[in-house]
Short mmCIF file of C-alpha atoms in Angstrom, two decimals:
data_model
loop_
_atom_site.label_atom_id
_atom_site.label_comp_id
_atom_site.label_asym_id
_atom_site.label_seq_id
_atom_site.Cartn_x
_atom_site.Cartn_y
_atom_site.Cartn_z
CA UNK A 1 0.00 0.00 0.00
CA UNK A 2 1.36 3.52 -0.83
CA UNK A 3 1.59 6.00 1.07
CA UNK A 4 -0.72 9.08 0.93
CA UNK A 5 0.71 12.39 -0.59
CA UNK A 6 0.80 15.82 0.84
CA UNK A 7 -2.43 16.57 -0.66
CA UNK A 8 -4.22 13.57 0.10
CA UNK A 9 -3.20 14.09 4.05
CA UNK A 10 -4.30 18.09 3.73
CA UNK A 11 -7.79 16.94 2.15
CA UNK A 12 -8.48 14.77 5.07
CA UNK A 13 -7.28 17.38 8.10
CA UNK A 14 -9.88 19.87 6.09
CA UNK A 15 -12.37 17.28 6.28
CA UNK A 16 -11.80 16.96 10.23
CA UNK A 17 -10.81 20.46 10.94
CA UNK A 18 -12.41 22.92 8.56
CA UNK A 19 -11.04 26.33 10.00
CA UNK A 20 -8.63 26.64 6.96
CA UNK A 21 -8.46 26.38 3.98
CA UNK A 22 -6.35 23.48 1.78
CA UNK A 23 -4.52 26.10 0.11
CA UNK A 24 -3.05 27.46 3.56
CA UNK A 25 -1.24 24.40 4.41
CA UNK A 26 0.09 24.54 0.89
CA UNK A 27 1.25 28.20 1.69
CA UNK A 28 2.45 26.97 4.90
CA UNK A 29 4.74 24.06 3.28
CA UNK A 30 6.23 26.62 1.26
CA UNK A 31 6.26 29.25 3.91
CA UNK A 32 9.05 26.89 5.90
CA UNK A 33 10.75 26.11 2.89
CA UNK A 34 11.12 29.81 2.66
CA UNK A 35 11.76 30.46 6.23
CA UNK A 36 14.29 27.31 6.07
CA UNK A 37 16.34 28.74 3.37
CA UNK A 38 16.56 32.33 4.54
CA UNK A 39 18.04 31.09 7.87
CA UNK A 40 20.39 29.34 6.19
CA UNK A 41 21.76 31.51 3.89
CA UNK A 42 21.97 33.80 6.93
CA UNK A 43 23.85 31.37 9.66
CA UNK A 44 25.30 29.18 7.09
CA UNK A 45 24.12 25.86 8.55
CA UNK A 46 21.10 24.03 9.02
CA UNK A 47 18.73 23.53 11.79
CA UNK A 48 15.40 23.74 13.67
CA UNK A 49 12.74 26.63 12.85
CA UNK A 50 11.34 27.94 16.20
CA UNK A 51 8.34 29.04 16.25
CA UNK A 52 8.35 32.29 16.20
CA UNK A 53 10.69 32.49 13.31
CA UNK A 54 8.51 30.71 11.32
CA UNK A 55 6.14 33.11 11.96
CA UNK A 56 7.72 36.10 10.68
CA UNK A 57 9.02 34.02 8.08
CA UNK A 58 5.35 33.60 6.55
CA UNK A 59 5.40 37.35 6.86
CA UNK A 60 7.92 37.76 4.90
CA UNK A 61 6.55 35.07 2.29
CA UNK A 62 2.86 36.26 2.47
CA UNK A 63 4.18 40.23 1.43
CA UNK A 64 6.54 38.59 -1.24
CA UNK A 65 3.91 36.30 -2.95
CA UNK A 66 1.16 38.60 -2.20
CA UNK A 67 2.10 42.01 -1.56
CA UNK A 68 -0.86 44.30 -0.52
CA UNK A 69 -3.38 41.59 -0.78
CA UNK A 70 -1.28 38.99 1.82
CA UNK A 71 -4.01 39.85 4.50
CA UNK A 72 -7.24 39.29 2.03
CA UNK A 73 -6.06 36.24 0.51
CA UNK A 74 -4.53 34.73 4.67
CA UNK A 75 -8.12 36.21 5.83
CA UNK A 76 -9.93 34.10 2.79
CA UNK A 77 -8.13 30.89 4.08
CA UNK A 78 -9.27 31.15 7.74
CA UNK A 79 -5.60 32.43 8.65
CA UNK A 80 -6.11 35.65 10.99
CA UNK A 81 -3.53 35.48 13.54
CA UNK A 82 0.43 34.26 14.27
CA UNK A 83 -1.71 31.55 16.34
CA UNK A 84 -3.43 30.27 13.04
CA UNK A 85 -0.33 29.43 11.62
CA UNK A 86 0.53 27.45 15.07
CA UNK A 87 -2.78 25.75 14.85
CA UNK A 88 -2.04 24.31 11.01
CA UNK A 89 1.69 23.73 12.40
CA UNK A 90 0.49 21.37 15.10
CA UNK A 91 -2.21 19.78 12.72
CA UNK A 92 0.46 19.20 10.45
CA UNK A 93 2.90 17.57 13.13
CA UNK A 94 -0.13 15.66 13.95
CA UNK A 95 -0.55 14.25 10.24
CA UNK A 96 3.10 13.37 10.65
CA UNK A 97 3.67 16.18 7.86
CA UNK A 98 6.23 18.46 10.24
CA UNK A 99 8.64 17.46 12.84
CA UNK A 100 8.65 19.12 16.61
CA UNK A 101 11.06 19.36 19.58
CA UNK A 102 10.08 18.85 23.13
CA UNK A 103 10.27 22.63 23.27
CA UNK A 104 7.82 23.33 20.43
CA UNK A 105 4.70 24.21 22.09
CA UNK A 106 1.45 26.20 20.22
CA UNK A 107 2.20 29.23 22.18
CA UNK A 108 5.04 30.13 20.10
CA UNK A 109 2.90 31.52 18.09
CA UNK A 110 0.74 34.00 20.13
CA UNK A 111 0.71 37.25 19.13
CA UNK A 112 4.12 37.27 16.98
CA UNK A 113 2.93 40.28 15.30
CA UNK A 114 -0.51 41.92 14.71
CA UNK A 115 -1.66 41.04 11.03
CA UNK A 116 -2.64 44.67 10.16
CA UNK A 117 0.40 46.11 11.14
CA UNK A 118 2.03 43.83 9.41
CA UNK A 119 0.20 43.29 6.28
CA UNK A 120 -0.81 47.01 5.26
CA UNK A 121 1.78 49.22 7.48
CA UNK A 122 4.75 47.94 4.29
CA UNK A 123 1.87 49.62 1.73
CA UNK A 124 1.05 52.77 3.35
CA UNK A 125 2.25 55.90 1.98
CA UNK A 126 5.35 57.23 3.38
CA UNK A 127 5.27 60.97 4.61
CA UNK A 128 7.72 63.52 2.96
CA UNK A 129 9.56 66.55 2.79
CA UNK A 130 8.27 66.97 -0.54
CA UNK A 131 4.47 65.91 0.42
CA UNK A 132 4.16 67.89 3.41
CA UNK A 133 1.84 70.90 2.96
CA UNK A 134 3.10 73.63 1.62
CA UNK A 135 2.50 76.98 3.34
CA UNK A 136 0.20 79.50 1.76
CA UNK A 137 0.68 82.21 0.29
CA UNK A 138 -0.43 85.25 2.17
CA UNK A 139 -2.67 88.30 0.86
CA UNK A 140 -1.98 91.15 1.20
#
């Protein structure tokens, strides 16, 4: 008997668990893959995403595949906070998908960063010299 693919397992934790959508987890693969690789390249060797890294590494990968719509298309997929993206972690590692350590826990993800801030603050019109009002002119 084979064993079941990535999407097969995803289809039946959305069947039991319906707070998110299929196409999260698939975000979420590729979210650590991201994450993984940007540590990497940054300390040079390989090892264990915390929690909290991964976190603000799906940031980073929402506003790069997404840009100004990261927090529509996360909201569309049931994805509203860092602790959603715990949640599909620990469904995940429960599916056998992801690995954890004995110091993994779900609360690694609370309140990494507030999605607003995070999703819209990086689009937001940046306040100039040249775009501050400009005095008037008196009358005389």
């Amino acid at each position: 008997m084979k064993s079941p693919t990535f999407a097969e397992i995803i289809a039946r934790i959305c069947a039991r668990d319906r707070r998110y959508a299929a196409d999260a987890f698939v975000f979420l693969s590729e979210g650590l893959q991201f994450t993984v690789k940007a540590i990497q390249e940054k300390e040079k060797n390989r090892r264990h995403v915390t929690g909290q890294e991964l976190a603000l590494g799906l940031r980073d990968y929402a506003l790069e595949q997404f840009g100004p719509l990261a927090m529509t298309v996360l909201a569309r997929w049931g994805v509203q906070t860092t602790r959603d993206f715990g949640e599909m972690v620990f469904l995940l590692i429960g599916a056998g998908l992801f690995g954890k350590t004995e110091e993994d826990k779900i609360e690694d993800f609370d309140d990494v960063y507030n999605f607003a801030t995070a999703f819209r603050t990086p689009f937001l019109p940046k306040l100039t010299a040249q775009r501050q009002p400009r005095p008037r002119p008196t009358t005389a």
